[in-house]
Tab-separated table of C-alpha atoms and ligand atoms in Angstrom:
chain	number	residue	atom	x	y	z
A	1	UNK	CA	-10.613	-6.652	-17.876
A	2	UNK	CA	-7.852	-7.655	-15.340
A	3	UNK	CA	-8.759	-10.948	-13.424
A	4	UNK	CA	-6.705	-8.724	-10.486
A	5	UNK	CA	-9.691	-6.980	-8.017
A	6	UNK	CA	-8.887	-3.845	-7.659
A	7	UNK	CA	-7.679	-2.420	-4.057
A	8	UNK	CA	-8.253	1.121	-2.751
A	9	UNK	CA	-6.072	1.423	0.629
A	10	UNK	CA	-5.857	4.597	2.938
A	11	UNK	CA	-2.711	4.991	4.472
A	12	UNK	CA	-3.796	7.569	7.432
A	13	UNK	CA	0.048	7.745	8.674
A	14	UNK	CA	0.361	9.600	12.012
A	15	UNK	CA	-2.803	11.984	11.347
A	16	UNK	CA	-6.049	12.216	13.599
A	17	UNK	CA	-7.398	11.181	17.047
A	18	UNK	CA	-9.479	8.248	18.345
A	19	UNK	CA	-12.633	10.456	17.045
A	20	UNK	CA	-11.506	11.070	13.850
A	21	UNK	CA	-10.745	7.662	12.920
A	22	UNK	CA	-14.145	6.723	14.089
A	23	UNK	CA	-15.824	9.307	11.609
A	24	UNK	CA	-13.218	8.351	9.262
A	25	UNK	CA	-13.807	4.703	9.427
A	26	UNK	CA	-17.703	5.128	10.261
A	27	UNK	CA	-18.653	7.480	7.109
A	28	UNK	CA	-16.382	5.070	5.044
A	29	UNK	CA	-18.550	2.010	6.511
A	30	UNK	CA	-21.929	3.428	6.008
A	31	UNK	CA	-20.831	4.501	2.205
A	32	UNK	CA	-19.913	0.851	1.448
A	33	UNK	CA	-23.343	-0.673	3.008
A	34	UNK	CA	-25.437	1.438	0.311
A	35	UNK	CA	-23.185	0.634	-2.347
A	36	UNK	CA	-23.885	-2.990	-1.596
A	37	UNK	CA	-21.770	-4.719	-4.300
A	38	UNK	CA	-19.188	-2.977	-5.393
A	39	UNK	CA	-15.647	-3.817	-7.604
A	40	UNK	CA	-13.165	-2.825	-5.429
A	41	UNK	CA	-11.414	-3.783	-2.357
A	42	UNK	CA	-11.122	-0.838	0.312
A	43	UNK	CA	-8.315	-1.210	3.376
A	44	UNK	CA	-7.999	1.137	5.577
A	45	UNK	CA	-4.564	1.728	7.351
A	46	UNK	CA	-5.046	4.008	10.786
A	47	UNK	CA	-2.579	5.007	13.609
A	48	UNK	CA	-2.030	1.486	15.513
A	49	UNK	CA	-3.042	3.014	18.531
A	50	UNK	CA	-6.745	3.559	16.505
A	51	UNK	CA	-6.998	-0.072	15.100
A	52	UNK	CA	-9.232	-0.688	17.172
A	53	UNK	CA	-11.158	1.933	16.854
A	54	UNK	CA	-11.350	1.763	13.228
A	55	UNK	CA	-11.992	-2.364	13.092
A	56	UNK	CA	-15.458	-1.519	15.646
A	57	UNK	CA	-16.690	1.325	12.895
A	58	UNK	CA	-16.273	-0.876	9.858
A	59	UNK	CA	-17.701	-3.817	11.280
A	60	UNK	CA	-19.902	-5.624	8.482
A	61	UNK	CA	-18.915	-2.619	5.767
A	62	UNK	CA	-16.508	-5.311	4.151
A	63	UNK	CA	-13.354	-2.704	4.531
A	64	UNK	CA	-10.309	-4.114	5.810
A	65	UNK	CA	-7.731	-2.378	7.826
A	66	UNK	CA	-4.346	-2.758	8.041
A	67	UNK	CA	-0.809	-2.126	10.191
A	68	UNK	CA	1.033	0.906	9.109
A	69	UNK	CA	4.028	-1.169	10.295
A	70	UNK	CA	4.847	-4.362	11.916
A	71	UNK	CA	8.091	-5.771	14.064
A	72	UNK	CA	10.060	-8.682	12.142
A	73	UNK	CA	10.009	-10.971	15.734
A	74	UNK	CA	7.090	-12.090	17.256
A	75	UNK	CA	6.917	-10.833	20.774
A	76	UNK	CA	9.914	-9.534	23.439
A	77	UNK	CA	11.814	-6.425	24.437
A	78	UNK	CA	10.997	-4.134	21.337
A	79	UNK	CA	9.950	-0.910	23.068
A	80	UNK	CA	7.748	0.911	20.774
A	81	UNK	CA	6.973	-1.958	18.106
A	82	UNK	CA	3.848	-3.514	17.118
A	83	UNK	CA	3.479	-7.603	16.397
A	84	UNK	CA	2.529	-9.112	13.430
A	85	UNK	CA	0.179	-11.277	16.304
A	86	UNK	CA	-0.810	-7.866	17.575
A	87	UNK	CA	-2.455	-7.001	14.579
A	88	UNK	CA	-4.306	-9.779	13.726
A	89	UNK	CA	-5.514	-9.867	16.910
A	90	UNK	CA	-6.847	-6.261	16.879
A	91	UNK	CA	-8.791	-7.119	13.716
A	92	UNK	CA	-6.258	-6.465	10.787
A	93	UNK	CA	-5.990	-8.571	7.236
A	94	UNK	CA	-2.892	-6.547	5.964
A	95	UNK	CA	0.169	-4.711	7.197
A	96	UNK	CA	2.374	-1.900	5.023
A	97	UNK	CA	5.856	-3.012	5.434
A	98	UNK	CA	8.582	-0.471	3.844
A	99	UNK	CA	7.135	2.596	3.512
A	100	UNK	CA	9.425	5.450	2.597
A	101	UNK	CA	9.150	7.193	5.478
A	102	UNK	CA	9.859	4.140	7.463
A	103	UNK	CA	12.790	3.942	5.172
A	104	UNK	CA	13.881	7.322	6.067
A	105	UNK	CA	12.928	7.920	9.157
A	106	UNK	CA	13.849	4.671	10.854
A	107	UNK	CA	16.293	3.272	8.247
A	108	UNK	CA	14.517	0.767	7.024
A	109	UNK	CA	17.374	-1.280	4.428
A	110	UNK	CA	15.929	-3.919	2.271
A	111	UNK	CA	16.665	-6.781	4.312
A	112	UNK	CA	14.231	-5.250	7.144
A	113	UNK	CA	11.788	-4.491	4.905
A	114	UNK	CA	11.659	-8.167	3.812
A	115	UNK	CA	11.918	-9.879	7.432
A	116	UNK	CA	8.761	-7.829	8.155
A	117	UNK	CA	7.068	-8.808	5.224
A	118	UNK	CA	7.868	-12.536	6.059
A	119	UNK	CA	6.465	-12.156	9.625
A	120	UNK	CA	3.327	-10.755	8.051
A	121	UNK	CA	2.987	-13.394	5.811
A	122	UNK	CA	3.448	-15.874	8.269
A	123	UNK	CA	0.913	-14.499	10.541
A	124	UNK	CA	-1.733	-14.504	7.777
A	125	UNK	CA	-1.509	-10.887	6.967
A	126	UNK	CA	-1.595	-9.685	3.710
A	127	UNK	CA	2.079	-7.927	3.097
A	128	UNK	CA	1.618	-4.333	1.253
A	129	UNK	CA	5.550	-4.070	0.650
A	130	UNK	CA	6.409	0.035	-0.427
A	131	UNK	CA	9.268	0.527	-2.915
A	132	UNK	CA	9.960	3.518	-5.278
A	133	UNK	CA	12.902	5.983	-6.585
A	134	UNK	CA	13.850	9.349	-5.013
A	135	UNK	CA	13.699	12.118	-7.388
A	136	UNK	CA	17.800	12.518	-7.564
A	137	UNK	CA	17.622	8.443	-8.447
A	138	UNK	CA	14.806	9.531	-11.323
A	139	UNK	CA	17.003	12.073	-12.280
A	140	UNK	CA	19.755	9.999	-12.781
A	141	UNK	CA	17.845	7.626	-15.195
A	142	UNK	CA	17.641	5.118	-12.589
A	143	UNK	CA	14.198	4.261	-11.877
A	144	UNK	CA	13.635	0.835	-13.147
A	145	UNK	CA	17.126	-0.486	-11.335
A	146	UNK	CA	16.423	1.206	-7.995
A	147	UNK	CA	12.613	-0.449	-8.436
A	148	UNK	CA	14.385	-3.946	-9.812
A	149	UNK	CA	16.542	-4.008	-6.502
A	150	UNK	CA	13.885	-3.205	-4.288
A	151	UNK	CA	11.878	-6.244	-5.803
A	152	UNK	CA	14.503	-8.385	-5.503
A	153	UNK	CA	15.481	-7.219	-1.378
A	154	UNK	CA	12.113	-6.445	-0.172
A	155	UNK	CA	9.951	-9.116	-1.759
A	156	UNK	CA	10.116	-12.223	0.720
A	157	UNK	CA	10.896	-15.573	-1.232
A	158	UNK	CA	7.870	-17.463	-1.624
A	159	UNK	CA	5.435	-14.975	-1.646
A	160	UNK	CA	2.378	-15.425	-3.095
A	161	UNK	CA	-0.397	-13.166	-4.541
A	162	UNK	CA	-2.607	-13.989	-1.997
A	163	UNK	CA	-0.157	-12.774	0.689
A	164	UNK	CA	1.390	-10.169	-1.133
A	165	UNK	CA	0.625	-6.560	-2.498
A	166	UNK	CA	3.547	-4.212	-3.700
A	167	UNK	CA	2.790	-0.668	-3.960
A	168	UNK	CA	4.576	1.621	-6.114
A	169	UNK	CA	5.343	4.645	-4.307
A	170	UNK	CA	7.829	7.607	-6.288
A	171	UNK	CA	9.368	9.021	-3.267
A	172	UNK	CA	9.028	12.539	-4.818
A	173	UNK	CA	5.300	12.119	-5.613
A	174	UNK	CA	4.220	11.562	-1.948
A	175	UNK	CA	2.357	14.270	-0.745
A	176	UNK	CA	3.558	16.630	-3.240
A	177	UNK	CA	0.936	16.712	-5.773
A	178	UNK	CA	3.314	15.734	-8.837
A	179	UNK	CA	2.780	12.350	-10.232
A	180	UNK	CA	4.328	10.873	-12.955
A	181	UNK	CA	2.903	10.773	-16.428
A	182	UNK	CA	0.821	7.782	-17.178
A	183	UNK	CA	2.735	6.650	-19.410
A	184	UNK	CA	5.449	6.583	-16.931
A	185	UNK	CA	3.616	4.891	-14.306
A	186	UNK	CA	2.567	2.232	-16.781
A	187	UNK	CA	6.026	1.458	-17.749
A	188	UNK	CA	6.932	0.938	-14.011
A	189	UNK	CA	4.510	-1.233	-13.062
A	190	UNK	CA	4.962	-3.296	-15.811
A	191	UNK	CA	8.470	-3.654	-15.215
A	192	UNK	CA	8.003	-4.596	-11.598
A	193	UNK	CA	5.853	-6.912	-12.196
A	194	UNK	CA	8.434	-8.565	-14.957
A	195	UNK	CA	10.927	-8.456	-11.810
A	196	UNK	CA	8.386	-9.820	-9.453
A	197	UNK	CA	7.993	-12.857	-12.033
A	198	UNK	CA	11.906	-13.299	-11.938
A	199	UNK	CA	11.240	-13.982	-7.832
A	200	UNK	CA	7.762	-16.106	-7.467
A	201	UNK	CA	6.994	-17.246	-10.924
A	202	UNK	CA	5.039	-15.719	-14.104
A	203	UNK	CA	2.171	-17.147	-12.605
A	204	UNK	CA	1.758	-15.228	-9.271
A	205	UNK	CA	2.878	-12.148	-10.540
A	206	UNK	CA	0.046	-12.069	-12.941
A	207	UNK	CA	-2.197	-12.125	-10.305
A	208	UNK	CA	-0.311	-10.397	-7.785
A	209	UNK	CA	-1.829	-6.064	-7.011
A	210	UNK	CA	0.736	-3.748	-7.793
A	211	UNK	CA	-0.991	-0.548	-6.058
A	212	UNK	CA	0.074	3.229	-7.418
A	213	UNK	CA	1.197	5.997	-5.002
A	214	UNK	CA	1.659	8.992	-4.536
A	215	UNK	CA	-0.185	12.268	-5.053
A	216	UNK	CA	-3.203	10.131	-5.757
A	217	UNK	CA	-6.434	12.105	-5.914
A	218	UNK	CA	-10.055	12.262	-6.716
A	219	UNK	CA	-9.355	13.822	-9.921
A	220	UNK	CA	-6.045	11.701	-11.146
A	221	UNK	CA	-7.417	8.604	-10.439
A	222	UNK	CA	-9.680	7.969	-12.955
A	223	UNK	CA	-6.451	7.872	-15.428
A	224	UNK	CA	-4.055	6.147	-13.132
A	225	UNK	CA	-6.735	3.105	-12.416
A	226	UNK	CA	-7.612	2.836	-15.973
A	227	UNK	CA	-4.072	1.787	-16.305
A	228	UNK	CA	-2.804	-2.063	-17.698
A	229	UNK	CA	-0.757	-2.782	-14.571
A	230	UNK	CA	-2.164	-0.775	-11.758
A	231	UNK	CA	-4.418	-2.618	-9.745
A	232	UNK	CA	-5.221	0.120	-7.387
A	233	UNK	CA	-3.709	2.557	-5.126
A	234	UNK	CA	-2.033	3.104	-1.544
A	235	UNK	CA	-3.458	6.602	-1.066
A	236	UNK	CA	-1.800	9.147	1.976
A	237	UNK	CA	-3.369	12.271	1.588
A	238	UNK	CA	-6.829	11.984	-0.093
A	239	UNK	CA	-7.688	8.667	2.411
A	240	UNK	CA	-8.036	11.568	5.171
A	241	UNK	CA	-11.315	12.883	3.938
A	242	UNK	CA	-14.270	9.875	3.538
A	243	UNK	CA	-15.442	12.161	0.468
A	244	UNK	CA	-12.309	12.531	-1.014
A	245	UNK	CA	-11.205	8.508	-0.426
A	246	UNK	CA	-14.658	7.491	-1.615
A	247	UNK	CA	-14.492	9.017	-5.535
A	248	UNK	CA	-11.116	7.671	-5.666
A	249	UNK	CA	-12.671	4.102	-4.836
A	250	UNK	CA	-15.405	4.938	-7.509
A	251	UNK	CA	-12.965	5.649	-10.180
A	252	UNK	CA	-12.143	2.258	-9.953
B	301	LIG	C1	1.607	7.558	0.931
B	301	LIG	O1	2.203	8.090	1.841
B	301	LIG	O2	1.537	6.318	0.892
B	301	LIG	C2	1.035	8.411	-0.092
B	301	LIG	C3	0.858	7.922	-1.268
B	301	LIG	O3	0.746	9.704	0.265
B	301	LIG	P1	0.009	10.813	-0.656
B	301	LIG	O4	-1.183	10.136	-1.287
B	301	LIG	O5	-0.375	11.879	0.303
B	301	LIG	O6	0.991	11.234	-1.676
Protein backbone atom coordinates (compact mmCIF):
# COMPACT_ATOMS: atom_id res chain seq x y z
CA UNK A 1 0.00 0.00 0.00
CA UNK A 2 1.28 3.53 -0.97
CA UNK A 3 2.69 5.48 2.12
CA UNK A 4 0.94 8.56 -0.16
CA UNK A 5 -2.83 9.36 1.61
CA UNK A 6 -5.00 9.47 -0.81
CA UNK A 7 -6.80 12.96 -1.82
CA UNK A 8 -10.32 13.33 -3.23
CA UNK A 9 -10.67 17.19 -4.36
CA UNK A 10 -13.87 18.83 -5.94
CA UNK A 11 -13.13 21.37 -8.26
CA UNK A 12 -16.76 23.21 -8.34
CA UNK A 13 -15.39 25.79 -11.14
CA UNK A 14 -17.88 28.63 -11.77
CA UNK A 15 -21.12 26.40 -10.92
CA UNK A 16 -23.77 27.16 -8.08
CA UNK A 17 -24.89 29.94 -5.67
CA UNK A 18 -24.13 30.80 -2.03
CA UNK A 19 -26.99 28.04 -1.21
CA UNK A 20 -25.74 25.47 -3.14
CA UNK A 21 -22.36 25.49 -1.87
CA UNK A 22 -23.78 25.40 1.56
CA UNK A 23 -25.76 22.07 0.76
CA UNK A 24 -22.84 21.10 -1.17
CA UNK A 25 -20.35 21.64 1.51
CA UNK A 26 -22.97 20.82 4.43
CA UNK A 27 -24.15 17.20 3.07
CA UNK A 28 -20.37 16.61 2.33
CA UNK A 29 -19.61 17.62 6.15
CA UNK A 30 -22.26 15.62 7.79
CA UNK A 31 -21.17 12.41 5.48
CA UNK A 32 -17.57 12.69 6.80
CA UNK A 33 -18.70 13.04 10.70
CA UNK A 34 -20.44 9.43 10.45
CA UNK A 35 -17.70 8.02 8.63
CA UNK A 36 -15.50 9.04 11.51
CA UNK A 37 -12.10 7.69 10.35
CA UNK A 38 -11.75 7.40 7.08
CA UNK A 39 -8.49 6.90 4.38
CA UNK A 40 -8.78 9.67 2.34
CA UNK A 41 -8.25 13.29 2.24
CA UNK A 42 -11.36 15.33 0.81
CA UNK A 43 -10.75 19.26 -0.46
CA UNK A 44 -13.21 20.98 -1.64
CA UNK A 45 -12.56 23.82 -4.25
CA UNK A 46 -15.83 26.37 -4.51
CA UNK A 47 -16.37 29.71 -6.40
CA UNK A 48 -14.03 32.24 -4.30
CA UNK A 49 -16.83 34.33 -3.79
CA UNK A 50 -18.41 30.97 -1.70
CA UNK A 51 -15.20 30.21 0.37
CA UNK A 52 -16.60 31.33 2.91
CA UNK A 53 -19.52 29.86 2.74
CA UNK A 54 -18.17 26.53 2.21
CA UNK A 55 -15.23 26.85 5.16
CA UNK A 56 -18.58 27.69 7.87
CA UNK A 57 -20.43 24.24 6.51
CA UNK A 58 -17.40 22.01 6.86
CA UNK A 59 -16.35 23.25 10.03
CA UNK A 60 -15.05 20.16 12.21
CA UNK A 61 -15.91 17.58 9.06
CA UNK A 62 -12.00 17.49 8.48
CA UNK A 63 -12.57 18.61 4.56
CA UNK A 64 -10.38 21.18 3.35
CA UNK A 65 -11.14 23.72 0.75
CA UNK A 66 -9.20 25.28 -1.57
CA UNK A 67 -8.66 28.49 -4.21
CA UNK A 68 -9.70 27.71 -7.68
CA UNK A 69 -6.98 30.29 -8.48
CA UNK A 70 -4.66 32.61 -6.84
CA UNK A 71 -2.68 36.04 -8.03
CA UNK A 72 1.29 35.55 -8.20
CA UNK A 73 1.76 39.17 -6.01
CA UNK A 74 0.59 39.61 -2.77
CA UNK A 75 -1.75 42.53 -2.63
CA UNK A 76 -2.19 45.88 -5.14
CA UNK A 77 -4.01 47.00 -8.26
CA UNK A 78 -5.10 43.49 -9.68
CA UNK A 79 -8.78 44.12 -10.44
CA UNK A 80 -10.49 40.88 -10.34
CA UNK A 81 -7.69 38.64 -8.59
CA UNK A 82 -7.71 36.80 -5.46
CA UNK A 83 -4.44 36.69 -2.87
CA UNK A 84 -2.68 33.88 -1.88
CA UNK A 85 -3.22 35.95 1.85
CA UNK A 86 -6.85 36.15 0.84
CA UNK A 87 -7.28 32.65 0.93
CA UNK A 88 -5.75 31.63 3.85
CA UNK A 89 -7.44 34.07 5.51
CA UNK A 90 -10.93 32.92 4.36
CA UNK A 91 -10.11 29.45 5.69
CA UNK A 92 -8.27 27.65 2.72
CA UNK A 93 -5.21 24.89 3.01
CA UNK A 94 -4.75 24.59 -0.86
CA UNK A 95 -5.07 26.58 -4.05
CA UNK A 96 -5.35 24.99 -7.91
CA UNK A 97 -2.86 26.89 -9.83
CA UNK A 98 -2.88 26.07 -13.80
CA UNK A 99 -5.89 24.70 -14.60
CA UNK A 100 -6.62 24.27 -18.28
CA UNK A 101 -9.16 26.49 -18.49
CA UNK A 102 -7.13 29.08 -16.77
CA UNK A 103 -4.66 28.16 -19.40
CA UNK A 104 -7.07 28.83 -22.08
CA UNK A 105 -9.13 31.16 -21.04
CA UNK A 106 -6.74 33.60 -19.43
CA UNK A 107 -3.46 32.41 -21.03
CA UNK A 108 -1.97 31.04 -18.42
CA UNK A 109 2.02 30.13 -19.95
CA UNK A 110 4.13 28.06 -17.71
CA UNK A 111 6.00 30.67 -16.12
CA UNK A 112 2.54 32.05 -14.55
CA UNK A 113 1.51 28.95 -13.62
CA UNK A 114 4.71 28.52 -11.54
CA UNK A 115 4.87 32.19 -9.93
CA UNK A 116 1.40 31.29 -8.58
CA UNK A 117 2.36 28.14 -7.32
CA UNK A 118 5.38 29.83 -5.51
CA UNK A 119 3.08 32.46 -3.89
CA UNK A 120 0.95 29.59 -2.66
CA UNK A 121 3.65 27.87 -1.29
CA UNK A 122 4.93 30.69 0.37
CA UNK A 123 1.75 31.54 1.99
CA UNK A 124 1.40 28.02 3.43
CA UNK A 125 -1.02 26.76 0.90
CA UNK A 126 -0.82 23.57 -0.46
CA UNK A 127 -0.10 24.14 -4.47
CA UNK A 128 -2.48 21.68 -6.68
CA UNK A 129 -0.46 22.61 -9.99
CA UNK A 130 -2.84 21.27 -13.35
CA UNK A 131 -0.87 20.04 -16.38
CA UNK A 132 -2.00 17.66 -19.22
CA UNK A 133 -1.95 17.19 -23.25
CA UNK A 134 -4.67 18.42 -25.67
CA UNK A 135 -6.05 15.74 -27.73
CA UNK A 136 -4.21 17.10 -31.16
CA UNK A 137 -0.80 16.91 -28.76
CA UNK A 138 -2.04 13.03 -27.87
CA UNK A 139 -2.56 12.59 -31.30
CA UNK A 140 0.64 13.54 -32.27
CA UNK A 141 2.39 11.01 -29.90
CA UNK A 142 3.31 13.72 -27.67
CA UNK A 143 1.96 13.18 -24.35
CA UNK A 144 4.81 12.39 -22.13
CA UNK A 145 6.97 15.60 -23.63
CA UNK A 146 4.08 18.07 -23.39
CA UNK A 147 3.59 16.48 -19.56
CA UNK A 148 7.72 16.50 -19.11
CA UNK A 149 7.67 20.35 -20.02
CA UNK A 150 4.90 21.20 -17.98
CA UNK A 151 6.79 19.56 -14.94
CA UNK A 152 9.69 21.20 -15.60
CA UNK A 153 7.79 25.13 -16.17
CA UNK A 154 5.04 24.79 -13.78
CA UNK A 155 6.59 22.97 -10.86
CA UNK A 156 8.21 25.80 -8.58
CA UNK A 157 11.93 24.89 -7.58
CA UNK A 158 12.00 23.69 -4.20
CA UNK A 159 8.82 22.31 -3.83
CA UNK A 160 8.14 19.89 -1.52
CA UNK A 161 5.48 17.13 -1.06
CA UNK A 162 4.08 18.72 1.68
CA UNK A 163 3.41 21.90 -0.35
CA UNK A 164 2.82 20.41 -3.50
CA UNK A 165 0.11 18.27 -5.38
CA UNK A 166 0.20 17.91 -9.30
CA UNK A 167 -2.86 16.79 -10.91
CA UNK A 168 -2.96 15.14 -14.12
CA UNK A 169 -5.58 16.57 -16.14
CA UNK A 170 -5.92 15.23 -20.26
CA UNK A 171 -7.32 18.33 -21.65
CA UNK A 172 -9.69 16.20 -23.84
CA UNK A 173 -10.97 14.12 -20.89
CA UNK A 174 -12.41 17.12 -18.93
CA UNK A 175 -15.91 17.04 -18.87
CA UNK A 176 -16.24 14.84 -21.75
CA UNK A 177 -16.73 11.52 -20.33
CA UNK A 178 -13.64 9.82 -22.23
CA UNK A 179 -10.77 8.91 -20.09
CA UNK A 180 -7.84 7.29 -20.97
CA UNK A 181 -7.24 3.61 -20.57
CA UNK A 182 -5.69 2.62 -17.33
CA UNK A 183 -3.03 1.53 -18.60
CA UNK A 184 -2.49 4.83 -20.11
CA UNK A 185 -3.05 6.79 -17.12
CA UNK A 186 -0.61 4.59 -15.25
CA UNK A 187 2.10 5.17 -17.65
CA UNK A 188 1.62 9.00 -17.23
CA UNK A 189 1.74 9.29 -13.85
CA UNK A 190 4.57 7.32 -13.55
CA UNK A 191 6.43 9.27 -15.91
CA UNK A 192 5.62 12.53 -14.20
CA UNK A 193 6.55 11.55 -11.28
CA UNK A 194 10.15 10.31 -12.87
CA UNK A 195 10.20 14.11 -14.17
CA UNK A 196 9.12 15.50 -10.89
CA UNK A 197 12.22 13.52 -9.31
CA UNK A 198 14.53 15.18 -12.04
CA UNK A 199 13.24 18.77 -10.23
CA UNK A 200 12.99 18.11 -6.20
CA UNK A 201 14.74 14.87 -5.67
CA UNK A 202 13.70 10.98 -5.77
CA UNK A 203 12.81 11.47 -2.38
CA UNK A 204 9.90 14.02 -2.50
CA UNK A 205 8.52 12.78 -5.49
CA UNK A 206 7.88 9.50 -3.87
CA UNK A 207 5.83 11.03 -1.55
CA UNK A 208 4.54 13.76 -3.49
CA UNK A 209 0.10 13.15 -4.77
CA UNK A 210 -0.12 13.04 -8.30
CA UNK A 211 -4.13 13.41 -8.52
CA UNK A 212 -6.04 11.95 -11.91
CA UNK A 213 -8.50 14.11 -13.92
CA UNK A 214 -10.77 14.21 -15.97
CA UNK A 215 -14.09 12.49 -16.64
CA UNK A 216 -13.70 11.04 -13.18
CA UNK A 217 -16.83 9.32 -11.92
CA UNK A 218 -18.51 7.17 -9.40
CA UNK A 219 -18.22 4.27 -11.57
CA UNK A 220 -14.43 4.79 -13.11
CA UNK A 221 -12.97 5.42 -10.03
CA UNK A 222 -12.72 2.37 -8.45
CA UNK A 223 -10.10 1.39 -11.41
CA UNK A 224 -8.36 4.69 -11.72
CA UNK A 225 -7.61 4.81 -7.68
CA UNK A 226 -6.57 1.29 -7.61
CA UNK A 227 -3.82 2.53 -9.77
CA UNK A 228 0.33 2.40 -8.73
CA UNK A 229 0.81 6.15 -9.19
CA UNK A 230 -2.49 7.82 -8.71
CA UNK A 231 -2.93 9.09 -5.44
CA UNK A 232 -6.32 10.46 -5.96
CA UNK A 233 -8.27 12.69 -8.10
CA UNK A 234 -9.14 16.49 -8.95
CA UNK A 235 -12.77 15.79 -9.85
CA UNK A 236 -15.01 18.76 -12.00
CA UNK A 237 -18.11 17.28 -12.76
CA UNK A 238 -19.04 14.47 -10.29
CA UNK A 239 -17.79 16.97 -7.09
CA UNK A 240 -21.23 18.85 -7.98
CA UNK A 241 -23.49 16.25 -6.51
CA UNK A 242 -22.50 15.25 -2.51
CA UNK A 243 -23.77 11.63 -3.65
CA UNK A 244 -21.93 11.43 -6.60
CA UNK A 245 -18.44 13.06 -4.90
CA UNK A 246 -18.98 10.82 -1.89
CA UNK A 247 -18.67 7.08 -3.78
CA UNK A 248 -15.85 8.48 -5.60
CA UNK A 249 -14.15 9.24 -2.08
CA UNK A 250 -15.24 5.62 -1.05
CA UNK A 251 -13.58 4.01 -3.93
CA UNK A 252 -10.60 5.11 -2.48
C1 LIG B 1 -11.65 19.39 -13.89
O1 LIG B 1 -12.09 20.36 -14.48
O2 LIG B 1 -10.71 19.54 -13.10
C2 LIG B 1 -12.24 18.10 -14.19
C3 LIG B 1 -11.53 17.05 -14.01
O3 LIG B 1 -13.53 18.10 -14.67
P1 LIG B 1 -14.44 16.79 -14.96
O4 LIG B 1 -14.29 15.87 -13.78
O5 LIG B 1 -15.81 17.34 -15.10
O6 LIG B 1 -13.90 16.18 -16.19
Amino acid sequence: MSARRTLIAGNWKMNGLAADALALAGGLAEKMKAAGDVNFDMLICPPAIQISVAVAAVQGSGIQVGGQDNHWNASGAHTGDTSVNMLKDAGCSCAIVGHSERRTDHAETDQIVKDKAAAAQAAGLIAVICIGETEEQRDAGKTLDVNGSQIAGSVPDGSTAANTVIAYEPVWAIGTGRTPTNDEVQEVHAFIRGELAKKIGDNEAAKTRILYGGSMNPGNSKDLLALADVDGGLIGGASLKVDDFWTVAQNA
